[in-house]
Tab-separated table of C-alpha atoms in Angstrom:
chain	number	residue	atom	x	y	z
A	1187	MET	CA	0.000	0.000	0.000
A	1188	VAL	CA	2.882	2.389	0.668
A	1189	VAL	CA	4.048	2.230	-2.974
A	1190	GLN	CA	0.526	2.741	-4.254
A	1191	ILE	CA	-0.175	5.672	-1.919
A	1192	ILE	CA	3.072	7.406	-2.941
A	1193	MET	CA	2.105	7.029	-6.607
A	1194	LEU	CA	-1.323	8.515	-5.902
A	1195	VAL	CA	0.107	11.469	-3.959
A	1196	VAL	CA	2.503	12.318	-6.815
A	1197	PHE	CA	-0.308	11.963	-9.361
A	1198	PHE	CA	-2.658	14.255	-7.443
A	1199	ALA	CA	0.085	16.828	-6.837
A	1200	VAL	CA	0.768	17.089	-10.572
A	1201	MET	CA	-2.947	17.470	-11.374
A	1202	LEU	CA	-3.359	20.290	-8.848
A	1203	GLY	CA	-0.164	22.003	-9.978
A	1204	VAL	CA	-1.414	22.128	-13.563
A	1205	GLY	CA	-4.757	23.512	-12.421
A	1206	PHE	CA	-3.207	26.442	-10.583
A	1207	TYR	CA	-0.688	27.031	-13.393
A	1208	CYS	CA	-3.563	27.530	-15.862
A	1209	ARG	CA	-5.499	30.060	-13.791
A	1210	LYS	CA	-4.389	32.883	-16.074
A	1211	ASN	CA	-6.175	31.237	-19.011
A	1212	SER	CA	-9.574	31.008	-17.324
A	1213	THR	CA	-10.560	34.593	-16.556
A	1214	ASP	CA	-13.335	34.900	-19.187
A	1215	VAL	CA	-15.958	32.562	-20.671
A	1216	ASN	CA	-14.030	31.833	-23.864
A	1217	GLY	CA	-10.885	30.991	-21.910
A	1218	PHE	CA	-12.636	28.988	-19.194
A	1219	VAL	CA	-14.854	26.907	-21.519
A	1220	LEU	CA	-12.774	26.654	-24.716
A	1221	GLY	CA	-9.215	27.579	-23.770
A	1222	GLY	CA	-9.483	30.620	-26.027
A	1223	ARG	CA	-10.009	28.325	-29.048
A	1224	ASN	CA	-6.234	28.063	-29.098
A	1225	VAL	CA	-5.550	24.435	-28.110
A	1226	GLY	CA	-2.959	22.530	-30.140
A	1227	PRO	CA	-3.215	19.060	-31.715
A	1228	TRP	CA	-1.612	16.965	-28.970
A	1229	LEU	CA	-3.680	18.491	-26.173
A	1230	THR	CA	-6.904	18.367	-28.187
A	1231	ALA	CA	-6.364	14.776	-29.334
A	1232	PHE	CA	-5.524	13.542	-25.843
A	1233	ALA	CA	-8.413	15.538	-24.343
A	1234	TYR	CA	-10.726	13.827	-26.833
A	1235	GLY	CA	-9.307	10.379	-26.111
A	1236	THR	CA	-9.163	10.610	-22.343
A	1237	SER	CA	-12.717	11.990	-22.212
A	1238	TYR	CA	-13.736	9.034	-24.379
A	1239	PHE	CA	-12.289	6.283	-22.186
A	1240	SER	CA	-12.694	5.937	-18.420
A	1241	ALA	CA	-13.252	3.318	-15.741
A	1242	VAL	CA	-16.478	2.563	-17.584
A	1243	VAL	CA	-14.499	1.125	-20.501
A	1244	PHE	CA	-11.580	-0.349	-18.563
A	1245	VAL	CA	-13.644	-2.065	-15.848
A	1246	GLY	CA	-17.252	-2.224	-17.046
A	1247	TYR	CA	-17.258	-2.622	-20.818
A	1248	ALA	CA	-13.994	-4.564	-21.109
A	1249	GLY	CA	-15.096	-6.989	-18.395
A	1250	GLN	CA	-18.657	-7.575	-19.569
A	1251	PHE	CA	-18.064	-7.691	-23.308
A	1252	GLY	CA	-14.790	-9.580	-22.997
A	1253	TRP	CA	-16.686	-12.243	-21.025
A	1254	LYS	CA	-19.460	-12.399	-23.623
A	1255	TYR	CA	-17.471	-12.187	-26.854
A	1256	GLY	CA	-13.903	-13.253	-25.993
A	1257	VAL	CA	-11.073	-11.684	-27.978
A	1258	ALA	CA	-13.623	-10.581	-30.601
A	1259	ALA	CA	-14.485	-7.781	-28.127
A	1260	THR	CA	-11.345	-6.120	-29.517
A	1261	TRP	CA	-13.546	-5.077	-32.466
A	1262	ALA	CA	-15.151	-2.543	-30.134
A	1263	GLY	CA	-11.739	-0.930	-29.611
A	1264	ILE	CA	-11.006	-0.978	-33.340
A	1265	GLY	CA	-14.410	0.611	-33.965
A	1266	ASN	CA	-13.643	3.270	-31.352
A	1267	ALA	CA	-10.432	4.110	-33.214
A	1268	ILE	CA	-11.802	4.137	-36.775
A	1269	LEU	CA	-15.411	5.254	-36.385
A	1270	GLY	CA	-15.277	7.017	-33.018
A	1271	SER	CA	-11.983	8.855	-33.579
A	1272	LEU	CA	-10.667	8.886	-37.175
A	1273	LEU	CA	-13.996	9.463	-38.947
A	1274	ALA	CA	-15.325	11.697	-36.171
A	1275	TRP	CA	-12.376	14.053	-36.630
A	1276	LYS	CA	-12.585	13.866	-40.422
A	1277	VAL	CA	-16.331	14.464	-40.652
A	1278	LEU	CA	-16.954	16.781	-37.701
A	1279	GLY	CA	-13.648	18.411	-36.753
A	1280	ARG	CA	-13.170	21.221	-39.275
A	1281	ARG	CA	-16.839	22.041	-39.848
A	1282	THR	CA	-17.567	22.124	-36.119
A	1283	ARG	CA	-14.667	24.485	-35.468
A	1284	VAL	CA	-15.624	26.835	-38.311
A	1285	MET	CA	-19.394	26.980	-37.764
A	1286	THR	CA	-19.340	27.182	-33.959
A	1287	GLN	CA	-16.933	30.108	-34.093
A	1288	HIS	CA	-19.058	31.783	-36.778
A	1289	LEU	CA	-22.189	31.351	-34.639
A	1290	ASP	CA	-20.290	32.282	-31.462
A	1291	SER	CA	-21.517	29.129	-29.706
A	1292	ALA	CA	-19.568	27.533	-26.858
A	1293	THR	CA	-21.958	24.643	-26.142
A	1294	MET	CA	-24.094	22.232	-28.141
A	1295	PRO	CA	-27.406	23.778	-26.973
A	1296	GLN	CA	-26.115	27.197	-28.090
A	1297	PHE	CA	-25.309	25.671	-31.465
A	1298	PHE	CA	-28.863	24.337	-31.796
A	1299	GLU	CA	-30.342	27.703	-30.818
A	1300	LYS	CA	-28.359	29.700	-33.364
A	1301	ARG	CA	-28.305	27.109	-36.140
A	1302	TYR	CA	-32.069	26.484	-35.989
A	1303	GLN	CA	-33.222	29.851	-34.572
A	1304	SER	CA	-34.955	28.262	-31.583
A	1305	GLY	CA	-34.517	29.232	-27.947
A	1306	GLY	CA	-36.761	26.336	-26.975
A	1307	LEU	CA	-34.335	23.864	-28.537
A	1308	LYS	CA	-31.532	25.299	-26.437
A	1309	LEU	CA	-33.505	24.779	-23.231
A	1310	LEU	CA	-34.583	21.258	-24.215
A	1311	ALA	CA	-31.040	20.246	-25.145
A	1312	SER	CA	-29.557	21.687	-21.939
A	1313	ALA	CA	-32.129	19.775	-19.839
A	1314	VAL	CA	-31.382	16.489	-21.638
A	1315	ILE	CA	-27.634	16.986	-21.172
A	1316	PHE	CA	-27.887	17.701	-17.467
A	1317	ILE	CA	-30.271	14.795	-16.738
A	1318	PHE	CA	-28.465	12.110	-18.719
A	1319	LEU	CA	-24.937	13.037	-17.689
A	1320	ILE	CA	-25.839	11.938	-14.152
A	1321	PRO	CA	-26.007	8.158	-14.870
A	1322	TYR	CA	-22.834	8.514	-16.936
A	1323	THR	CA	-21.018	9.993	-13.935
A	1324	ALA	CA	-22.438	7.338	-11.627
A	1325	SER	CA	-21.130	4.613	-13.925
A	1326	LEU	CA	-17.712	6.256	-13.912
A	1327	TYR	CA	-17.441	6.139	-10.118
A	1328	ASN	CA	-18.862	2.622	-10.053
A	1329	GLY	CA	-15.926	1.333	-12.074
A	1330	LEU	CA	-13.458	2.813	-9.616
A	1331	SER	CA	-15.113	1.151	-6.643
A	1332	ARG	CA	-14.137	-2.363	-7.714
A	1333	LEU	CA	-10.486	-1.482	-8.250
A	1334	PHE	CA	-10.162	0.363	-4.961
A	1335	GLU	CA	-11.711	-2.561	-3.097
A	1336	MET	CA	-9.067	-4.792	-4.655
A	1337	ALA	CA	-6.103	-2.480	-4.027
A	1338	PHE	CA	-7.118	-0.921	-0.690
A	1339	PRO	CA	-9.424	-3.374	1.087
A	1340	GLN	CA	-8.919	-1.712	4.469
A	1341	VAL	CA	-10.050	1.754	3.321
A	1342	GLU	CA	-13.683	2.828	2.967
A	1343	TYR	CA	-14.518	3.475	-0.706
A	1344	ALA	CA	-16.433	6.678	0.104
A	1345	TYR	CA	-13.162	8.355	1.098
A	1346	PHE	CA	-11.673	7.748	-2.334
A	1347	VAL	CA	-14.778	9.114	-4.064
A	1348	ILE	CA	-14.615	12.285	-1.978
A	1349	ILE	CA	-10.859	12.739	-2.558
A	1350	MET	CA	-11.207	12.221	-6.309
A	1351	ALA	CA	-14.211	14.560	-6.489
A	1352	VAL	CA	-12.520	17.338	-4.498
A	1353	LEU	CA	-9.237	17.201	-6.433
A	1354	THR	CA	-10.992	17.147	-9.795
A	1355	ALA	CA	-13.131	20.110	-8.749
A	1356	VAL	CA	-10.081	22.088	-7.631
A	1357	TYR	CA	-8.089	21.790	-10.840
A	1358	VAL	CA	-11.098	22.311	-13.125
A	1359	ILE	CA	-12.321	25.332	-11.152
A	1360	ALA	CA	-8.834	26.839	-11.048
A	1361	GLY	CA	-7.711	26.296	-14.625
A	1362	GLY	CA	-10.843	25.661	-16.692
A	1363	TYR	CA	-10.599	23.930	-20.055
A	1364	MET	CA	-6.866	24.520	-20.489
A	1365	ALA	CA	-6.112	22.797	-17.174
A	1366	THR	CA	-8.267	19.829	-18.146
A	1367	ALA	CA	-6.561	19.650	-21.558
A	1368	ILE	CA	-3.027	19.631	-20.107
A	1369	ASN	CA	-3.988	17.167	-17.407
A	1370	ASP	CA	-5.716	15.030	-20.032
A	1371	PHE	CA	-2.432	14.868	-21.930
A	1372	ILE	CA	-0.531	13.743	-18.828
A	1373	GLN	CA	-3.269	11.272	-17.969
A	1374	GLY	CA	-3.301	9.989	-21.543
A	1375	VAL	CA	0.408	9.190	-21.423
A	1376	ILE	CA	-0.190	7.260	-18.193
A	1377	MET	CA	-3.076	5.385	-19.803
A	1378	ILE	CA	-1.006	4.305	-22.820
A	1379	GLY	CA	1.938	3.095	-20.744
A	1380	GLY	CA	-0.304	1.497	-18.143
A	1381	ILE	CA	-2.486	-0.536	-20.505
A	1382	ILE	CA	0.535	-1.923	-22.367
A	1383	ALA	CA	2.236	-2.942	-19.100
A	1384	VAL	CA	-0.925	-4.556	-17.724
A	1385	ILE	CA	-1.618	-6.576	-20.895
A	1386	ILE	CA	1.931	-7.954	-20.921
A	1387	ALA	CA	1.731	-8.865	-17.216
A	1388	VAL	CA	-1.679	-10.552	-17.466
A	1389	LEU	CA	-0.773	-12.592	-20.552
A	1390	ASN	CA	2.529	-13.659	-19.005
A	1391	SER	CA	0.612	-14.920	-15.970
A	1392	GLN	CA	-1.181	-17.307	-18.347
A	1393	GLY	CA	1.968	-18.523	-20.106
A	1394	GLY	CA	2.061	-15.914	-22.873
A	1395	PHE	CA	-0.318	-14.891	-25.662
A	1396	SER	CA	-0.417	-18.209	-27.554
A	1397	GLU	CA	-1.007	-20.257	-24.411
A	1398	ALA	CA	-3.688	-17.834	-23.149
A	1399	LEU	CA	-5.469	-17.912	-26.516
A	1400	SER	CA	-5.351	-21.707	-26.528
A	1401	LYS	CA	-6.859	-21.867	-23.021
A	1402	LEU	CA	-9.576	-19.437	-24.050
A	1403	GLY	CA	-10.436	-21.474	-27.131
A	1404	ALA	CA	-10.969	-24.581	-25.009
A	1405	ILE	CA	-13.720	-22.907	-22.955
A	1406	SER	CA	-17.374	-23.572	-23.707
A	1407	ASP	CA	-20.531	-22.326	-21.976
A	1408	SER	CA	-23.701	-24.218	-22.867
A	1409	ALA	CA	-25.890	-21.899	-20.797
A	1410	ALA	CA	-24.734	-18.930	-22.886
A	1411	GLY	CA	-24.727	-20.914	-26.134
A	1412	ILE	CA	-20.947	-20.666	-26.510
A	1413	GLU	CA	-19.085	-23.565	-28.063
A	1414	ALA	CA	-15.380	-24.388	-27.732
A	1415	GLY	CA	-13.301	-22.212	-30.038
A	1416	GLU	CA	-15.790	-19.339	-30.329
A	1417	LEU	CA	-14.255	-17.152	-27.621
A	1418	SER	CA	-10.927	-17.177	-29.459
A	1419	SER	CA	-12.481	-16.717	-32.922
A	1420	PHE	CA	-12.421	-13.660	-35.184
A	1421	PHE	CA	-16.032	-12.517	-34.673
A	1422	GLY	CA	-16.859	-14.345	-31.440
A	1423	PRO	CA	-20.027	-16.217	-30.468
A	1424	ASP	CA	-22.524	-13.361	-31.030
A	1425	PRO	CA	-21.476	-10.953	-33.819
A	1426	ILE	CA	-24.909	-9.247	-34.071
A	1427	ASN	CA	-24.959	-7.988	-30.471
A	1428	LEU	CA	-21.244	-7.227	-30.729
A	1429	LEU	CA	-22.093	-4.913	-33.639
A	1430	GLY	CA	-24.490	-3.022	-31.326
A	1431	VAL	CA	-21.646	-2.498	-28.858
A	1432	VAL	CA	-19.361	-1.246	-31.634
A	1433	LEU	CA	-21.984	1.201	-32.921
A	1434	LEU	CA	-22.936	2.634	-29.534
A	1435	THR	CA	-19.387	3.052	-28.249
A	1436	SER	CA	-18.038	4.357	-31.578
A	1437	LEU	CA	-20.715	6.321	-33.421
A	1438	GLY	CA	-22.035	7.588	-30.088
A	1439	THR	CA	-19.138	10.024	-29.671
A	1440	TRP	CA	-20.458	12.015	-32.644
A	1441	GLY	CA	-23.402	13.187	-30.559
A	1442	LEU	CA	-21.958	13.480	-27.048
A	1443	PRO	CA	-21.669	17.159	-25.987
A	1444	GLN	CA	-18.511	16.633	-23.919
A	1445	MET	CA	-16.799	14.999	-26.926
A	1446	VAL	CA	-17.938	17.314	-29.717
A	1447	GLN	CA	-17.011	20.345	-27.625
A	1448	LYS	CA	-13.350	19.382	-28.008
A	1449	PHE	CA	-13.580	20.388	-31.682
A	1450	TYR	CA	-14.742	23.896	-30.715
A	1451	ALA	CA	-11.348	24.621	-29.149
A	1452	ILE	CA	-9.021	23.466	-31.968
A	1453	LYS	CA	-6.341	26.023	-32.808
A	1454	ASN	CA	-5.979	25.717	-36.594
A	1455	GLU	CA	-6.033	23.464	-39.658
A	1456	GLY	CA	-2.695	21.871	-38.812
A	1457	ALA	CA	-3.999	20.959	-35.376
A	1458	ILE	CA	-6.967	19.172	-36.959
A	1459	LYS	CA	-4.773	17.067	-39.243
A	1460	LYS	CA	-2.305	16.102	-36.522
A	1461	GLY	CA	-5.052	15.637	-33.960
A	1462	THR	CA	-6.849	13.179	-36.235
A	1463	VAL	CA	-3.813	10.902	-36.402
A	1464	ILE	CA	-2.907	11.220	-32.716
A	1465	SER	CA	-6.476	10.604	-31.527
A	1466	THR	CA	-6.850	7.517	-33.723
A	1467	ILE	CA	-3.602	5.944	-32.523
A	1468	PHE	CA	-4.491	6.759	-28.917
A	1469	ALA	CA	-7.892	5.065	-29.248
A	1470	LEU	CA	-6.398	2.038	-30.959
A	1471	ILE	CA	-3.914	1.494	-28.114
A	1472	VAL	CA	-6.136	2.340	-25.140
A	1473	ALA	CA	-9.561	1.104	-26.263
A	1474	GLY	CA	-8.201	-1.781	-28.300
A	1475	GLY	CA	-5.974	-2.754	-25.372
A	1476	CYS	CA	-8.827	-2.597	-22.826
A	1477	TYR	CA	-11.189	-4.791	-24.840
A	1478	PHE	CA	-8.377	-7.157	-25.834
A	1479	LEU	CA	-7.468	-7.569	-22.150
A	1480	GLY	CA	-11.111	-8.137	-21.215
A	1481	GLY	CA	-11.324	-10.877	-23.819
A	1482	PHE	CA	-9.255	-13.142	-21.542
A	1483	GLY	CA	-11.536	-12.600	-18.538
A	1484	ARG	CA	-12.824	-16.179	-18.574
A	1485	LEU	CA	-9.348	-17.432	-17.661
A	1486	PHE	CA	-9.880	-15.877	-14.228
A	1487	THR	CA	-12.525	-16.494	-11.565
A	1488	PRO	CA	-15.150	-13.725	-11.307
A	1489	ASP	CA	-17.336	-12.862	-8.337
A	1490	LEU	CA	-20.861	-14.266	-8.393
A	1491	ALA	CA	-24.133	-12.665	-7.345
A	1492	ALA	CA	-26.572	-14.371	-4.972
A	1493	ASP	CA	-28.417	-15.932	-7.928
A	1494	GLY	CA	-25.192	-17.404	-9.306
A	1495	SER	CA	-24.805	-14.918	-12.164
A	1496	VAL	CA	-21.443	-13.357	-12.964
A	1497	ILE	CA	-20.739	-9.894	-11.566
A	1498	PHE	CA	-19.182	-8.416	-14.694
A	1499	ASP	CA	-17.675	-5.426	-12.896
A	1500	SER	CA	-15.502	-7.809	-10.856
A	1501	ILE	CA	-13.815	-9.482	-13.840
A	1502	ILE	CA	-11.041	-6.974	-14.584
A	1503	PRO	CA	-10.182	-6.314	-10.888
A	1504	ASN	CA	-9.890	-10.088	-10.317
A	1505	MET	CA	-7.608	-10.398	-13.344
A	1506	LEU	CA	-5.309	-7.786	-11.827
A	1507	SER	CA	-5.429	-8.824	-8.157
A	1508	ASN	CA	-2.274	-10.972	-8.324
A	1509	LEU	CA	-0.065	-8.404	-10.027
A	1510	SER	CA	2.911	-6.852	-8.232
A	1511	PRO	CA	2.247	-3.853	-5.926
A	1512	ILE	CA	3.888	-1.501	-8.426
A	1513	LEU	CA	1.726	-2.743	-11.296
A	1514	ILE	CA	-1.403	-2.497	-9.161
A	1515	GLY	CA	-0.367	1.072	-8.384
A	1516	VAL	CA	0.016	1.692	-12.126
A	1517	VAL	CA	-3.482	0.298	-12.702
A	1518	ILE	CA	-4.964	2.530	-9.990
A	1519	VAL	CA	-3.303	5.620	-11.464
A	1520	LEU	CA	-4.282	4.466	-14.969
A	1521	VAL	CA	-7.980	4.172	-14.106
A	1522	LEU	CA	-7.921	7.328	-12.000
A	1523	SER	CA	-6.389	9.161	-14.972
A	1524	ALA	CA	-9.081	7.892	-17.298
A	1525	SER	CA	-11.884	8.634	-14.851
A	1526	MET	CA	-10.752	12.070	-13.683
A	1527	SER	CA	-10.274	13.231	-17.274
A	1528	THR	CA	-13.777	12.053	-18.162
A	1529	LEU	CA	-15.247	13.546	-14.982
A	1530	SER	CA	-13.623	16.913	-15.683
A	1531	SER	CA	-15.019	16.845	-19.221
A	1532	LEU	CA	-18.511	15.989	-17.976
A	1533	VAL	CA	-18.627	18.715	-15.343
A	1534	MET	CA	-17.308	21.306	-17.817
A	1535	ALA	CA	-20.030	20.341	-20.298
A	1536	SER	CA	-22.743	20.346	-17.642
A	1537	SER	CA	-21.773	23.594	-15.891
A	1538	SER	CA	-21.227	25.529	-19.122
A	1539	THR	CA	-24.542	24.270	-20.495
A	1540	LEU	CA	-26.532	25.316	-17.429
A	1541	THR	CA	-24.806	28.702	-17.181
A	1542	LEU	CA	-24.712	29.763	-20.827
A	1543	ASP	CA	-27.870	28.052	-22.043
A	1544	PHE	CA	-30.238	28.283	-19.088
A	1545	ILE	CA	-29.240	30.849	-16.463
A	1546	LYS	CA	-27.872	33.490	-18.829
A	1547	GLY	CA	-30.718	35.111	-20.707
A	1548	LYS	CA	-33.486	33.189	-18.951
A	1549	ILE	CA	-32.956	33.821	-15.243
A	1550	ALA	CA	-30.297	36.567	-15.191
A	1551	LYS	CA	-30.278	38.371	-18.527
A	1552	ASN	CA	-27.318	40.685	-18.072
A	1553	LEU	CA	-24.539	38.547	-16.660
A	1554	SER	CA	-21.005	39.847	-17.007
A	1555	GLU	CA	-18.194	37.541	-18.143
A	1556	LYS	CA	-16.839	37.442	-14.599
A	1557	LYS	CA	-20.212	36.419	-13.135
A	1558	GLN	CA	-20.715	33.735	-15.787
A	1559	VAL	CA	-17.350	32.162	-14.962
A	1560	PHE	CA	-18.157	32.364	-11.250
A	1561	ILE	CA	-21.517	30.624	-11.745
A	1562	MET	CA	-19.867	27.882	-13.807
A	1563	ARG	CA	-17.372	27.291	-11.021
A	1564	VAL	CA	-20.167	27.053	-8.455
A	1565	LEU	CA	-22.095	24.618	-10.662
A	1566	ILE	CA	-18.980	22.465	-11.058
A	1567	VAL	CA	-18.934	22.067	-7.281
A	1568	VAL	CA	-22.663	21.278	-7.227
A	1569	PHE	CA	-22.474	18.741	-10.057
A	1570	ILE	CA	-19.450	16.936	-8.620
A	1571	ALA	CA	-21.044	16.868	-5.154
A	1572	ILE	CA	-24.274	15.365	-6.534
A	1573	SER	CA	-22.413	12.785	-8.611
A	1574	ALA	CA	-20.206	11.793	-5.652
A	1575	PHE	CA	-23.253	11.398	-3.405
A	1576	ILE	CA	-25.019	9.226	-5.989
A	1577	ALA	CA	-21.862	7.145	-6.431
A	1578	ILE	CA	-21.575	6.462	-2.710
A	1579	MET	CA	-25.269	5.609	-2.385
A	1580	GLN	CA	-25.097	3.387	-5.455
A	1581	HIS	CA	-22.062	1.551	-4.118
A	1582	GLN	CA	-23.739	0.895	-0.780
A	1583	SER	CA	-26.929	-0.385	-2.414
A	1584	ASN	CA	-25.094	-2.221	-5.243
A	1585	VAL	CA	-27.572	-1.007	-7.862
A	1586	THR	CA	-26.571	-2.038	-11.383
A	1587	PHE	CA	-23.803	-2.864	-13.808
A	1588	ILE	CA	-21.639	-0.163	-15.337
A	1589	ALA	CA	-22.440	-1.029	-18.937
A	1590	GLN	CA	-26.187	-0.618	-18.412
A	1591	LEU	CA	-25.803	2.831	-16.824
A	1592	MET	CA	-23.453	3.878	-19.611
A	1593	GLY	CA	-25.814	2.547	-22.275
A	1594	ILE	CA	-28.733	4.604	-20.951
A	1595	SER	CA	-26.683	7.807	-20.857
A	1596	TRP	CA	-24.903	7.392	-24.186
A	1597	GLY	CA	-28.037	6.133	-25.924
A	1598	ALA	CA	-30.150	9.105	-24.861
A	1599	LEU	CA	-27.513	11.778	-25.507
A	1600	ALA	CA	-26.073	10.425	-28.757
A	1601	GLY	CA	-29.501	9.415	-30.049
A	1602	ALA	CA	-30.884	12.888	-29.332
A	1603	PHE	CA	-28.003	14.965	-30.688
A	1604	LEU	CA	-25.991	13.016	-33.267
A	1605	ALA	CA	-28.284	13.453	-36.269
A	1606	PRO	CA	-29.338	17.081	-35.552
A	1607	PHE	CA	-25.710	18.106	-35.079
A	1608	LEU	CA	-24.361	16.216	-38.101
A	1609	TYR	CA	-27.082	17.366	-40.488
A	1610	GLY	CA	-26.854	20.856	-39.037
A	1611	LEU	CA	-23.228	21.089	-40.135
A	1612	TYR	CA	-23.811	19.738	-43.646
A	1613	TRP	CA	-27.431	20.047	-44.817
A	1614	LYS	CA	-29.151	23.397	-45.283
A	1615	ARG	CA	-32.617	21.813	-45.496
A	1616	THR	CA	-32.559	20.528	-41.877
A	1617	THR	CA	-35.498	21.996	-39.943
A	1618	LYS	CA	-35.954	22.759	-36.259
A	1619	ALA	CA	-39.120	20.604	-36.257
A	1620	ALA	CA	-36.988	17.591	-37.208
A	1621	VAL	CA	-34.588	18.342	-34.364
A	1622	TRP	CA	-37.457	18.588	-31.864
A	1623	VAL	CA	-38.913	15.285	-33.025
A	1624	ASN	CA	-35.566	13.503	-32.884
A	1625	ILE	CA	-34.571	14.728	-29.397
A	1626	ILE	CA	-37.981	13.845	-27.953
A	1627	PHE	CA	-38.032	10.437	-29.663
A	1628	SER	CA	-34.618	9.365	-28.370
A	1629	THR	CA	-35.081	10.551	-24.800
A	1630	VAL	CA	-38.564	9.023	-24.490
A	1631	PHE	CA	-37.344	5.788	-26.094
A	1632	MET	CA	-34.421	5.410	-23.664
A	1633	ILE	CA	-36.515	6.320	-20.605
A	1634	ALA	CA	-39.134	3.760	-21.666
A	1635	ASN	CA	-36.387	1.197	-22.199
A	1636	MET	CA	-35.228	1.780	-18.643
A	1637	LEU	CA	-38.702	1.668	-17.061
A	1638	VAL	CA	-40.591	-0.948	-19.134
A	1639	LYS	CA	-37.818	-3.027	-20.642
A	1640	SER	CA	-40.025	-6.111	-21.094
A	1641	ALA	CA	-42.270	-4.258	-23.567
A	1642	PHE	CA	-39.427	-4.023	-26.090
A	1643	PRO	CA	-38.331	-6.699	-28.578
A	1644	THR	CA	-35.651	-8.957	-27.115
A	1645	ILE	CA	-32.816	-7.406	-29.109
A	1646	LEU	CA	-33.745	-3.893	-27.883
A	1647	GLN	CA	-34.105	-4.786	-24.204
A	1648	SER	CA	-30.390	-4.139	-23.814
A	1649	PRO	CA	-29.757	-0.395	-23.313
A	1650	ILE	CA	-26.655	-0.852	-25.462
A	1651	ASN	CA	-28.695	-1.984	-28.473
A	1652	ALA	CA	-31.465	0.497	-27.684
A	1653	GLY	CA	-28.957	3.343	-27.732
A	1654	ALA	CA	-27.472	2.185	-31.033
A	1655	PHE	CA	-31.004	1.965	-32.464
A	1656	CYS	CA	-31.772	5.564	-31.418
A	1657	MET	CA	-28.647	6.850	-33.162
A	1658	LEU	CA	-29.391	5.028	-36.411
A	1659	ALA	CA	-33.079	5.970	-36.240
A	1660	GLY	CA	-32.108	9.636	-35.878
A	1661	LEU	CA	-30.183	9.519	-39.146
A	1662	ILE	CA	-33.504	8.642	-40.810
A	1663	ILE	CA	-35.909	10.704	-38.674
A	1664	VAL	CA	-34.174	14.055	-39.189
A	1665	PRO	CA	-34.108	14.048	-43.033
A	1666	VAL	CA	-37.617	12.559	-43.328
A	1667	VAL	CA	-39.220	15.074	-40.946
A	1668	SER	CA	-37.195	17.908	-42.520
A	1669	LEU	CA	-38.583	17.088	-45.962
A	1670	LEU	CA	-42.137	16.936	-44.585
A	1671	THR	CA	-41.989	20.238	-42.689
A	1672	LYS	CA	-41.619	23.884	-43.639
A	1673	LYS	CA	-38.288	24.861	-45.169
A	1674	PRO	CA	-36.042	27.022	-42.976
A	1675	ASP	CA	-35.595	30.675	-43.885
A	1676	LYS	CA	-33.218	30.890	-46.858
A	1677	THR	CA	-31.581	34.103	-45.735
A	1678	GLN	CA	-30.858	32.790	-42.263
A	1679	VAL	CA	-29.496	29.486	-43.553
A	1680	ALA	CA	-27.328	31.264	-46.133
A	1681	GLU	CA	-25.844	33.415	-43.387
A	1682	VAL	CA	-25.098	30.350	-41.222
A	1683	PHE	CA	-23.366	28.477	-44.046
A	1684	SER	CA	-21.501	31.534	-45.313
A	1685	CYS	CA	-18.703	30.651	-42.897
A	1686	TYR	CA	-17.665	27.799	-45.195
A	1687	ASP	CA	-17.248	30.149	-48.160
A	1688	LYS	CA	-14.820	32.486	-46.454
A	1689	GLU	CA	-11.512	32.635	-48.330
A	1690	VAL	CA	-8.272	32.126	-46.414
A	1691	THR	CA	-4.637	32.535	-47.424
A	1692	VAL	CA	-2.199	29.726	-46.700
A	1693	THR	CA	1.529	29.295	-47.245
A	1694	SER	CA	2.928	27.259	-50.128
A	1695	LYS	CA	3.911	24.415	-47.796
A	1696	HIS	CA	0.180	23.802	-47.286
A	1697	SER	CA	-0.949	24.422	-50.878
A	1698	ILE	CA	0.962	24.602	-54.198
A	1699	GLY	CA	-1.594	27.038	-55.611
A	1700	GLU	CA	-2.206	27.736	-59.310
């Protein structure tokens, strides 16, 4: 424990130091929320990646889907890299940066208001974001609980939640977006090194990769319909449901406010190109490594619930329980890095949304920049306190699995926002009526899935599949409803899209010219 505590103290000291160092960059709204739209490729790419992956992926998703699909779960990590990172940057990066600056929007609800000329849409979107970020945060803390129980069995978990919450609040409040971006970079480096070290150690404990794969291939599970050889096969025992996991965890990032907001802050064209490559490689290593590691979960003994079912959240911690103290310390710092970066991203998205999209203009109409930043800082404290309280209560009552909480949150948010945001960047014919219909459909669908699961077809009873369905349905709902409703005002739309026609001058190293 001494080694692990020393590693944690050093880690926390660095995080706090960065937060106070960045105070000078967080004096106004633009600096606090977007880092002055002057964040370079490495910081932006790592901020995107570390916000993407947390304890939810490392403990919850990797454990559950590795158990169900074997090494084929690695496809989820590959999908995260190609669809969730590479294509997300290619399709959304430049257009998001250009249009959001043109519209002077710092949040997704602000984008909807100005793109579709609807204050009601801004309020609806801000309410959806605040409500559905709560289960996401709860799932994040839930993943940490299992690892801390394994590494520090003598210490009450609530203390770790409070320490993590307080330290995250301090560096986010002090340094704003720039502090989170720099800390995300540091945390990302830890995540890359940590996942590689853990994979090597775990596979070596099973006699190496070939021996571990051979052992995995010999496992069968008649109750789950898994035959020998399927867990070590290319597509696994259930490729259809695996596809749902890939879609939700990959395409979902296109509609998550805390992810898309990273594109608002990109510095320039060069940062977009470099960031695309860096983010993709990061996702391939971290996400691919997590799911690959989880694929060998059946070689270790999981905890069982009272009814004899597997507790999926215990799989990864049990895999790591026999590692050396130093490696366990690395794992703790690794998962803390992933979780604190995601938590900081979530509270920034939530506080900025409530302040800029709800309080400003609706409750207090003439807020100065200084007061807006102050309110955001207060709301960060409130949001982190609520999420920490829920996490502690959830841990004590042992409510649900991480993947289910994550599926509800991602499904509702990505289903509600992906299509309206994507079409809003590219298609002039998109109407505000279509956006209203899509947001309401996805949120109602996911709430119904949570409350009356048995009323849904079997394949959609999983919140993972339900979330993926909402995203795909939105890609159809928005264009269909847009074509059936009144066209948006041509003058207004032309003004919005005029940002793409602005001419810029570049050096010859970027373009040969005529």
